[in-house]
Coordinates of C-alpha atoms in Angstrom, one line a residue:
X125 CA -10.0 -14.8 45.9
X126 CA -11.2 -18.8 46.4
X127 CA -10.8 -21.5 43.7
X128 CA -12.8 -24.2 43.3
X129 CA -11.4 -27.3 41.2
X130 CA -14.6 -29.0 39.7
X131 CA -12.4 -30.7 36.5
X132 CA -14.9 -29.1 34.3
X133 CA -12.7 -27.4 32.3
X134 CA -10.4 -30.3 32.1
X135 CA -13.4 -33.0 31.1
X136 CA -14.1 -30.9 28.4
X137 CA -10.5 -30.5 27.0
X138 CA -10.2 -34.3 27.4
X139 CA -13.6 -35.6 26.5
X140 CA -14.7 -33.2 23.4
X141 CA -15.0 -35.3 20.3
X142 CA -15.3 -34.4 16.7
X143 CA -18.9 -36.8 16.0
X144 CA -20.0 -34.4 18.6
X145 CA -19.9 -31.0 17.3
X146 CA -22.4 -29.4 15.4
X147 CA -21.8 -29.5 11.4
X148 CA -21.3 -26.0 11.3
X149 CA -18.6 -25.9 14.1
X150 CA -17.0 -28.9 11.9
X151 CA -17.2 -26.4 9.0
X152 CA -15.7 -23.6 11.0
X153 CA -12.8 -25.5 12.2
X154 CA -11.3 -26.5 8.2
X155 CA -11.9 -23.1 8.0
X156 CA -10.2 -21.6 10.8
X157 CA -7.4 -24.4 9.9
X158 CA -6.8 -22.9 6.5
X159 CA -7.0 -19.3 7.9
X160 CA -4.0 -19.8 10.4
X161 CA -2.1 -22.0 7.3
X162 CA -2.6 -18.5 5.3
X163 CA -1.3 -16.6 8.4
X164 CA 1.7 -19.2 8.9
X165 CA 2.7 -19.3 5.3
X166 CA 2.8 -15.2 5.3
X167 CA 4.7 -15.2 8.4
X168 CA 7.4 -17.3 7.0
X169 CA 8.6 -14.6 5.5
X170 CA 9.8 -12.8 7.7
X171 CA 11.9 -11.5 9.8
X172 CA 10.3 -12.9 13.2
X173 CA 10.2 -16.3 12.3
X174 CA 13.9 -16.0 11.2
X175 CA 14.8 -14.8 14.7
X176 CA 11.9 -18.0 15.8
X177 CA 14.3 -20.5 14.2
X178 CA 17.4 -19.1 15.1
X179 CA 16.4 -19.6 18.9
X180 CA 14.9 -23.4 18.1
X181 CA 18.6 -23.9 16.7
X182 CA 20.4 -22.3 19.6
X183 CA 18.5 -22.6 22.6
X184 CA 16.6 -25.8 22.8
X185 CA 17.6 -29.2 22.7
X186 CA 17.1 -30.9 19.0
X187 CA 14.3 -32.6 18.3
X188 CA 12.3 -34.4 15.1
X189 CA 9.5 -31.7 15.1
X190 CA 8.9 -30.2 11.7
X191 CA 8.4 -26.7 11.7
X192 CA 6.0 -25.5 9.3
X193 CA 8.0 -22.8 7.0
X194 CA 10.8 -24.4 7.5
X195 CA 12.9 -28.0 6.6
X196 CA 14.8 -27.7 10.1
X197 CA 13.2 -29.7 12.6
X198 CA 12.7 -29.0 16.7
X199 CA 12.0 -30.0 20.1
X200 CA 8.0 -29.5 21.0
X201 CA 9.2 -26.0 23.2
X202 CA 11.5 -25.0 20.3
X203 CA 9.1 -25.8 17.1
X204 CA 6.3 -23.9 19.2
X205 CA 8.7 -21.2 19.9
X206 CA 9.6 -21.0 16.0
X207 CA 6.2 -21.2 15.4
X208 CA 4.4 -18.7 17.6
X209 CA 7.2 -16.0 15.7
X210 CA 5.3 -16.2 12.5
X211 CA 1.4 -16.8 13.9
X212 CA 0.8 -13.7 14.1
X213 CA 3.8 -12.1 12.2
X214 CA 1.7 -10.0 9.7
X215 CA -1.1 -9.4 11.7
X216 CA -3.9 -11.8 9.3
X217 CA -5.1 -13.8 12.0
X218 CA -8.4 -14.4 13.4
X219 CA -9.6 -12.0 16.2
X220 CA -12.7 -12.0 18.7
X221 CA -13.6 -9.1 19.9
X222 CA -14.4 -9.1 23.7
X223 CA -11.1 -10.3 24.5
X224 CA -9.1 -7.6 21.8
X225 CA -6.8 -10.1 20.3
X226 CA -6.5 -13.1 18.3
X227 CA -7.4 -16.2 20.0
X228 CA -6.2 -18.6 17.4
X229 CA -2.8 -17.4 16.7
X230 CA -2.4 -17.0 20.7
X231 CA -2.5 -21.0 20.7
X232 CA -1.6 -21.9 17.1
X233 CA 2.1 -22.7 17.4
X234 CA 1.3 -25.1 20.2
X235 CA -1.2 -27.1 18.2
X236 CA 0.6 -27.4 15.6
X237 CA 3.6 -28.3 17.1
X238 CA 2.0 -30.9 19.6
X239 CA 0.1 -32.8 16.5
X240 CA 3.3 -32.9 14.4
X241 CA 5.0 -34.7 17.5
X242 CA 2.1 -36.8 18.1
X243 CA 1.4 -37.9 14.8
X244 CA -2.0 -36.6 15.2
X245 CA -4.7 -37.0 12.6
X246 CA -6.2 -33.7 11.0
X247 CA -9.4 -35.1 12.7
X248 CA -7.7 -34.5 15.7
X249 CA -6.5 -31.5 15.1
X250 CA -10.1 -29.8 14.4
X251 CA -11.0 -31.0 17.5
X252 CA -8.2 -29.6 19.4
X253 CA -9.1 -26.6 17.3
X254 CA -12.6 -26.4 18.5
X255 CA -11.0 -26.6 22.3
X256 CA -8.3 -24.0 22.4
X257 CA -10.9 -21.6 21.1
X258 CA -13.2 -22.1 23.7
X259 CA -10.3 -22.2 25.8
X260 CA -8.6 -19.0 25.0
X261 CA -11.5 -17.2 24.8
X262 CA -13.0 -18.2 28.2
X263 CA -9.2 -17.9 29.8
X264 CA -8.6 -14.3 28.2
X265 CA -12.5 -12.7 29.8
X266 CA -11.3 -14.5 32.8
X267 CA -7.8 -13.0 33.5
X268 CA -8.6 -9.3 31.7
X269 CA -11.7 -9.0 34.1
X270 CA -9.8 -10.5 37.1
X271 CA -6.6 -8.2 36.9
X272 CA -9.2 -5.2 35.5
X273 CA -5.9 -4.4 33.0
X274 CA -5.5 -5.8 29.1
X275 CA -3.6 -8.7 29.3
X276 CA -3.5 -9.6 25.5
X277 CA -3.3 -12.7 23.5
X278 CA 0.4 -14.4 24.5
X279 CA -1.7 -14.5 28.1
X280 CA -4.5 -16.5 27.4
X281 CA -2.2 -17.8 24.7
X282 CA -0.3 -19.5 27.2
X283 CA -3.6 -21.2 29.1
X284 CA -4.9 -22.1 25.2
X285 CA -1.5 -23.8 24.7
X286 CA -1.6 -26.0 27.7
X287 CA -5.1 -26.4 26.9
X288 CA -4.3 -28.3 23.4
X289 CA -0.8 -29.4 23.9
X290 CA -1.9 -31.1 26.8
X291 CA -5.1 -32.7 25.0
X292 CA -2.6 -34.6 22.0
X293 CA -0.5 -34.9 24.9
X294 CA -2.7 -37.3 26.3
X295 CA -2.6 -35.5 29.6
X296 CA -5.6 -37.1 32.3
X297 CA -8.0 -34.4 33.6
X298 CA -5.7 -34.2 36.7
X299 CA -2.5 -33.7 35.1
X300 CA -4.7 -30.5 33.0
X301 CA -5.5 -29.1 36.1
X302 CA -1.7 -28.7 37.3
X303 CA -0.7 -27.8 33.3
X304 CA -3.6 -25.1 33.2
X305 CA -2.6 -23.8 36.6
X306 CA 1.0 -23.7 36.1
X307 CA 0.6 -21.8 32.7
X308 CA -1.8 -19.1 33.7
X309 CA 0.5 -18.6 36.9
X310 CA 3.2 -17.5 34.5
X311 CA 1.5 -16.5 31.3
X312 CA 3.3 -13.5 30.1
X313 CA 2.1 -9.6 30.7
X314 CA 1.3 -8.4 27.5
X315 CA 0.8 -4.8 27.8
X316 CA -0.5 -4.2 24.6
X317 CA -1.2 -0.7 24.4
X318 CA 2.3 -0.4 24.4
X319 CA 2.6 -2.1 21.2
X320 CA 0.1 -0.2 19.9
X321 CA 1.6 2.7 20.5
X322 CA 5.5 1.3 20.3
X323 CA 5.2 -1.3 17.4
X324 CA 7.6 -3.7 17.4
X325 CA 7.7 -7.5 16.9
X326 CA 6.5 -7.8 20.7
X327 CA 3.6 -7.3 19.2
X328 CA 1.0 -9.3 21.2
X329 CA 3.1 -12.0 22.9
X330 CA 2.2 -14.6 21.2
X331 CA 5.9 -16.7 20.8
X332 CA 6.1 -16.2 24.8
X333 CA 2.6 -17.3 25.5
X334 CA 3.3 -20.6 23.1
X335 CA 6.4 -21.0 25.1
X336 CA 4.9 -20.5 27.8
X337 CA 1.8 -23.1 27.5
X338 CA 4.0 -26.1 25.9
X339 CA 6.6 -25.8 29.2
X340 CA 3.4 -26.1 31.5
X341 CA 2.5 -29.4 29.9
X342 CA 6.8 -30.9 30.0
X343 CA 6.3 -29.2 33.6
X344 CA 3.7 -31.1 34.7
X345 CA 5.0 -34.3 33.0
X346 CA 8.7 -34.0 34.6
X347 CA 6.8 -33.7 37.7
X348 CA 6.1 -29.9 38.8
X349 CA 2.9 -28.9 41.0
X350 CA 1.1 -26.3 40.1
X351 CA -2.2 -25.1 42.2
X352 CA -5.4 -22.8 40.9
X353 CA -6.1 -20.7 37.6
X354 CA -8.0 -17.9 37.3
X355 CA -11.0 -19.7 35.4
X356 CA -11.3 -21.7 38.6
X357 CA -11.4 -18.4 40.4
X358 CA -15.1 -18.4 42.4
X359 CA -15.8 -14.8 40.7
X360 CA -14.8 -16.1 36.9
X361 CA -16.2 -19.8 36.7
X362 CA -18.7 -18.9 35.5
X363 CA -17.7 -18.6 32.0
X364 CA -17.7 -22.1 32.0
X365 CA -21.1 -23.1 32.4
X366 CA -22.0 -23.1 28.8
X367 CA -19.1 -24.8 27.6
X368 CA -20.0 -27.5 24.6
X369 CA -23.0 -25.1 24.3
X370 CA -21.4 -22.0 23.2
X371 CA -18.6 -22.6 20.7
X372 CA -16.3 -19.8 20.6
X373 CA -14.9 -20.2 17.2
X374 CA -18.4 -19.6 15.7
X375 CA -17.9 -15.6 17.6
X376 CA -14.3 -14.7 15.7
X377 CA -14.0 -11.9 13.1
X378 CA -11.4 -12.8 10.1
X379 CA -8.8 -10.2 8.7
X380 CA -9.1 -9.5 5.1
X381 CA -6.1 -7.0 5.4
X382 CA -2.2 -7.2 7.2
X383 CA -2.4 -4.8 10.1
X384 CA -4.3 -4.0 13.2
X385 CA -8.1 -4.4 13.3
X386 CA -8.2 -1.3 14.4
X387 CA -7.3 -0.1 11.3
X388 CA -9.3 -2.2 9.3
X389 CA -13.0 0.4 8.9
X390 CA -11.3 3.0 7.7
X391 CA -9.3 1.1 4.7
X392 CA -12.4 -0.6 4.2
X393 CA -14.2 2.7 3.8
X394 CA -11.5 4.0 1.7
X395 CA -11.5 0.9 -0.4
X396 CA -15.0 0.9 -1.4
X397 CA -15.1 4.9 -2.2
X398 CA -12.2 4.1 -4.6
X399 CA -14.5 1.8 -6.3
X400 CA -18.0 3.8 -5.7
X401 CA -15.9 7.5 -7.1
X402 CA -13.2 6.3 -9.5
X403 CA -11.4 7.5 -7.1
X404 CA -7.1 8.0 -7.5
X405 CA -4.5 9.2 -4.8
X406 CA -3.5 12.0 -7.4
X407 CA -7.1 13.3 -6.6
X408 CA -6.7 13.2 -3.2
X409 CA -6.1 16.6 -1.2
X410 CA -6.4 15.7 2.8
X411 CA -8.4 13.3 4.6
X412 CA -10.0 12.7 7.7
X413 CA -10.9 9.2 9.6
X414 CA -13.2 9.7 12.3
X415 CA -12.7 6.7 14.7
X416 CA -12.7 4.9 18.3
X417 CA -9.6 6.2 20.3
X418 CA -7.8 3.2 20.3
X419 CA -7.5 3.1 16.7
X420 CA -6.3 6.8 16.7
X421 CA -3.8 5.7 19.3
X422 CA -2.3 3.7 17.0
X423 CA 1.0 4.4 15.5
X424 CA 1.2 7.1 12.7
X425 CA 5.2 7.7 12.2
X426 CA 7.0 6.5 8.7
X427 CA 7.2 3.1 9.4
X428 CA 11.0 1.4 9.4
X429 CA 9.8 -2.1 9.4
X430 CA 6.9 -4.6 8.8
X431 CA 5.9 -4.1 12.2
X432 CA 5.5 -0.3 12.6
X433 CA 4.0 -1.0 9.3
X434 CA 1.3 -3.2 10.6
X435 CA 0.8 -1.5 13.9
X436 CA -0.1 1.9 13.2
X437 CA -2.9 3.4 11.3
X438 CA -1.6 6.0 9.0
X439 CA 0.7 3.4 6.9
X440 CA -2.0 1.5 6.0
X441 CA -4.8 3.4 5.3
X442 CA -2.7 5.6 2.9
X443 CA -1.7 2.5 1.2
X444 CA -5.7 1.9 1.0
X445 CA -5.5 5.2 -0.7
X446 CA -2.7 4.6 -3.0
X447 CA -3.2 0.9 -4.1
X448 CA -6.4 0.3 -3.1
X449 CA -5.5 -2.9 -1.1
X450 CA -3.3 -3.8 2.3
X451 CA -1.5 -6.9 1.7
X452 CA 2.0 -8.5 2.2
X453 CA 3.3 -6.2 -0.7
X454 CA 2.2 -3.6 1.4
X455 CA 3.6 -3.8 4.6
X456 CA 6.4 -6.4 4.2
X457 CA 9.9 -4.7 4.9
X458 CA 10.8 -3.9 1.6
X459 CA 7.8 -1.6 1.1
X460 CA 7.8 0.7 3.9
X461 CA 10.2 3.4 2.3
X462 CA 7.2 3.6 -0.7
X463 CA 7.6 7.4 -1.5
X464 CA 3.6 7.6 -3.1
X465 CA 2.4 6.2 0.6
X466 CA 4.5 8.4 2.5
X467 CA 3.1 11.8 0.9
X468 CA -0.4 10.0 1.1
X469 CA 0.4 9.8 5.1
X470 CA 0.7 13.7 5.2
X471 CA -2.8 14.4 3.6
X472 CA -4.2 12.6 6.7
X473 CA -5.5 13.1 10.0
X474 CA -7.5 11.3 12.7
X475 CA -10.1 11.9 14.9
X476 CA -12.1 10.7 17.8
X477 CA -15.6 10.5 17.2
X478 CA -17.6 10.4 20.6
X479 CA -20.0 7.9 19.2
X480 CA -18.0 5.4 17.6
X481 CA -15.9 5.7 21.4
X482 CA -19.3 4.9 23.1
X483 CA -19.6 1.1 21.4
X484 CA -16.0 0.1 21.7
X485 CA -15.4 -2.6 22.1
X486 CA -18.0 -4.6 21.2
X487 CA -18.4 -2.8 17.6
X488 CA -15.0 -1.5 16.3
X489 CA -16.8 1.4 13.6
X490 CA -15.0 4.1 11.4
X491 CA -16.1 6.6 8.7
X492 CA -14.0 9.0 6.4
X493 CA -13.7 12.0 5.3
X494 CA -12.4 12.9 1.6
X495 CA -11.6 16.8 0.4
X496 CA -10.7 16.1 -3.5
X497 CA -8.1 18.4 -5.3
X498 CA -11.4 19.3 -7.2
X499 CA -12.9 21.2 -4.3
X500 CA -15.2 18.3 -3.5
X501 CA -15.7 16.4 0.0
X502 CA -16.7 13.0 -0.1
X503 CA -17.7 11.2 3.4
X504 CA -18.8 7.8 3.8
X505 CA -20.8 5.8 5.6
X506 CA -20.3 4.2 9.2
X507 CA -18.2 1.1 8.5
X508 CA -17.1 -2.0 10.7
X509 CA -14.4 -4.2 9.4
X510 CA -15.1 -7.1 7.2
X511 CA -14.7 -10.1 8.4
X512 CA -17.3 -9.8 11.5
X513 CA -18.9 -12.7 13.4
X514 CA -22.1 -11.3 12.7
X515 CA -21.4 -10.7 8.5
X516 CA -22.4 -14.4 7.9
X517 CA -18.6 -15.6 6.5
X518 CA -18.0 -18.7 5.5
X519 CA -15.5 -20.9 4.1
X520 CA -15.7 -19.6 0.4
X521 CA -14.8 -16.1 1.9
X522 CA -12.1 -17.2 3.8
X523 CA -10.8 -19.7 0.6
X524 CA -11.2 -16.7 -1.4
X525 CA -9.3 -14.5 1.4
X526 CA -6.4 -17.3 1.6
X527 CA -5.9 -17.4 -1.9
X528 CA -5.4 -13.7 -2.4
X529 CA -3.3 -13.3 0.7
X530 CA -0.7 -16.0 -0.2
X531 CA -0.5 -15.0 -3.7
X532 CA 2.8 -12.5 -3.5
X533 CA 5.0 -15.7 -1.6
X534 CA 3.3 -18.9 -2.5
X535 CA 2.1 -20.6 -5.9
X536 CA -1.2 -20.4 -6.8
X537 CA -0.8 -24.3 -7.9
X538 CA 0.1 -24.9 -4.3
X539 CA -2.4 -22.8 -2.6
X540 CA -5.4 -24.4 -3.9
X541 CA -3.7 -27.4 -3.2
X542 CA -3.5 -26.7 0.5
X543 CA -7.2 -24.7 0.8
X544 CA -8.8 -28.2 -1.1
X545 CA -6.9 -29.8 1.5
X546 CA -7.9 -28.4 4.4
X547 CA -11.4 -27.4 3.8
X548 CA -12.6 -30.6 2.0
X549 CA -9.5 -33.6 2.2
X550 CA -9.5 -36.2 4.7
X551 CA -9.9 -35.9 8.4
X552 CA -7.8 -39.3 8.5
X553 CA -4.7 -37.5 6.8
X554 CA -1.9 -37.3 9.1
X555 CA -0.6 -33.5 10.1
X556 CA 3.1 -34.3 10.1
X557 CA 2.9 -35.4 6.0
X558 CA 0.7 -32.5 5.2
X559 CA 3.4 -30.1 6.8
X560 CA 6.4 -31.9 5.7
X561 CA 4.5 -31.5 1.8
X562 CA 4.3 -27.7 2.6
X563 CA 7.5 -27.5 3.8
X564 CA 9.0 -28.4 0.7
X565 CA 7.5 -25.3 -1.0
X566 CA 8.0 -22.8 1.4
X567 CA 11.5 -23.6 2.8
X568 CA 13.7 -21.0 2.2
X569 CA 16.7 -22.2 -0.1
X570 CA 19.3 -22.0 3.0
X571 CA 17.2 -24.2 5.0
X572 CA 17.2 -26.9 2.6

């Protein structure tokens, strides 16, 4: 393999600016901002972002970082660390397709972490928002056609973390170049399908990839070499040649429900035949969801947790079935012994349908299958998930999304508050006060 190091990539990082970018990018970006707040603020509730600050408190040195969720403060490493536990804790972060994970929770922690240090501006913040995107998504085609195996989102994560920590770092275009290159050498595995198949809170690697990416940039600064990344690879640079062109944050897909995408056509379908039939669980006599086969790899078992909850596939679309809706009530730890979902979970099954398998990845596409107590079968159309590039979204949907999503563990006062903010306040407003503000609603009593 031969590398070429043009400092494309690292001009761009350095040089984007937010008078630059198109108005709809701009638009995008307070949108995508509010999107991760509404995945942050949900993963502050659990049990990962527990274990997150436990380890800022333990293992890394002390620092005046505050951690959004949270009144302790960190070290850059230990706030991103914290941080990366509860980006993509309940599984309601962006995704993008051709690289099967979620770009912006891969580099979140890092961001945020990095601006709060800095004492960036939310201007800069959207701009480094706008960059990690591009980043992540570029970095994540590179390595998973390079290696030919699916190194998820904590891998690209890791180059995506560099990537923006080392922008509000103030890193020079040379210094990138040995931040990128030491984070993609040891950006961590990933193996996905695993997860997928094994839920746990290893989920996508996202806390290892933050980890990963803000050491590369305190690497490079204390003095470390690092040499080649795979986007300089001669057979993977070319994913770099429409760079300001081509913004990858206009190509994400957004998650109106708290579990795997893969999981999302069916509950959709479910959802809207509930509406279309009158339809009730007590009506309900078996189903069948007719789907790609890595959605039918998915978990199915009783979940014991949040996280076999959110990665598996008969959990949630039974809950679809019961409550017509998969939110934090649904899958947070407390509701996974729900005796009405569990029975629902018997009455199902899953199949692969040849011709959904044929257009994975690039359209994720379900349908379903309803025999009713009353002798009647009910099938529905060919769905995709909500929330697709191509469905047009825009900020109201995502406001509207945020809202409803943070309702169970936030005040509605509060969240309005925070969407106004972010979609429409002032690009001047420094991100350390507007954390510190949320912080003081969110904090769990003992941290206080």
């Amino acid at each position: 393999m031969k590398f070429t190091t043009d400092y494309r990539l690292e001009n761009y990082i350095t040089g984007l600016t937010w008078d630059n970018l198109p108005e709809t990018v701009q638009a995008r970006a307070r949108g995508c901002a509010l999107d991760l707040a509404g995945a942050l603020i949900l993963g502050s509730k659990g049990k990962q972002f527990q274990a997150g600050l436990s380890l800022a408190r333990s293992v890394f040195a002390p620092g005046d970082v505050p951690v959004f969720g949270s009144m302790q403060r960190a070290s850059l490493p230990g706030a991103a660390s914290a941080l990366g536990h509860a980006a993509n804790s309940f599984d309601i972060d962006d995704g993008h397709n051709l690289v099967k994970g979620h770009p912006g929770a891969s580099f979140a922690a890092g961001l945020l972490a990095a601006a709060c240090q800095q004492n960036c501006t939310y201007r800069q913040l959207l701009t480094t928002l706008v960059v990690g995107y591009d980043v992540a998504v570029r970095a994540g085609k590179a390595i998973q056609s390079s290696y030919g195996f699916l190194h998820s989102t904590g891998t690209y994560g890791a180059v995506a973390t560099a990537a923006v920590a080392g922008r509000l770092m103030g890193l020079t275009p040379a210094q990138l170049n040995t931040a990128l290159a030491i984070a993609d050498f040891h950006a961590p595995l990933t193996p996905v399908m695993r997860a997928v198949e094994y839920p746990s809170m290893s989920k996508d690697g996202v806390p290892f990839g933050a980890l990963v990416g803000c050491m590369a940039v305190l690497e490079t600064l204390a003095g470390s070499t690092g040499k080649t990344y795979t986007l300089e690879s001669e057979d993977q640079a070319y994913l770099l040649d429409d760079l300001g062109e081509t913004f990858e944050i206009m190509n994400l897909y957004f998650k109106p429900y708290t579990c795997c995408r893969w999981a999302h056509q069916p509950i959709r379908a479910i959802i809207n035949l509930r509406k279309e039939q009158g339809l009730c669980a007590e009506q309900v006599e078996h189903v069948t969801v007719h789907t790609f086969d890595s959605a039918a790899r998915l978990s199915k078992v009783v979940p014991a947790d949040t996280d076999e909850a959110q990665y598996n596939i008969a959990w949630p679309v039974a809950c679809a079935l019961v409550y017509g809706e998969v939110g934090y009530n649904q899958v947070c730890d407390e509701a996974v012994g729900d005796p009405a979902v569990i029975s629902m979970m018997d009455r199902l099954d899953f199949t692969v349908d040849p011709e959904l398998e044929a257009q994975f990845p690039e359209k994720r596409l379900a349908w379903v299958e309803v025999l009713t107590t009353d002798g009647r079968t009910l099938a529905t159309p060919v769905y995709a998930a909500e929330g697709e590039a191509t469905d047009g979204i825009d900020n109201e949907w995502i406001r509207a999304k945020f809202l409803r999503i943070t309702a169970p563990v936030f005040p509605e006062q509060h969240a309005v508050r925070v969407a106004d903010a972010l979609l429409e306040g002032s690009l001047d407003a420094h991100v350390r006060d507007f954390v510190e503000s949320i912080n003081e609603v969110l904090a769990p009593e003992e941290d206080q």
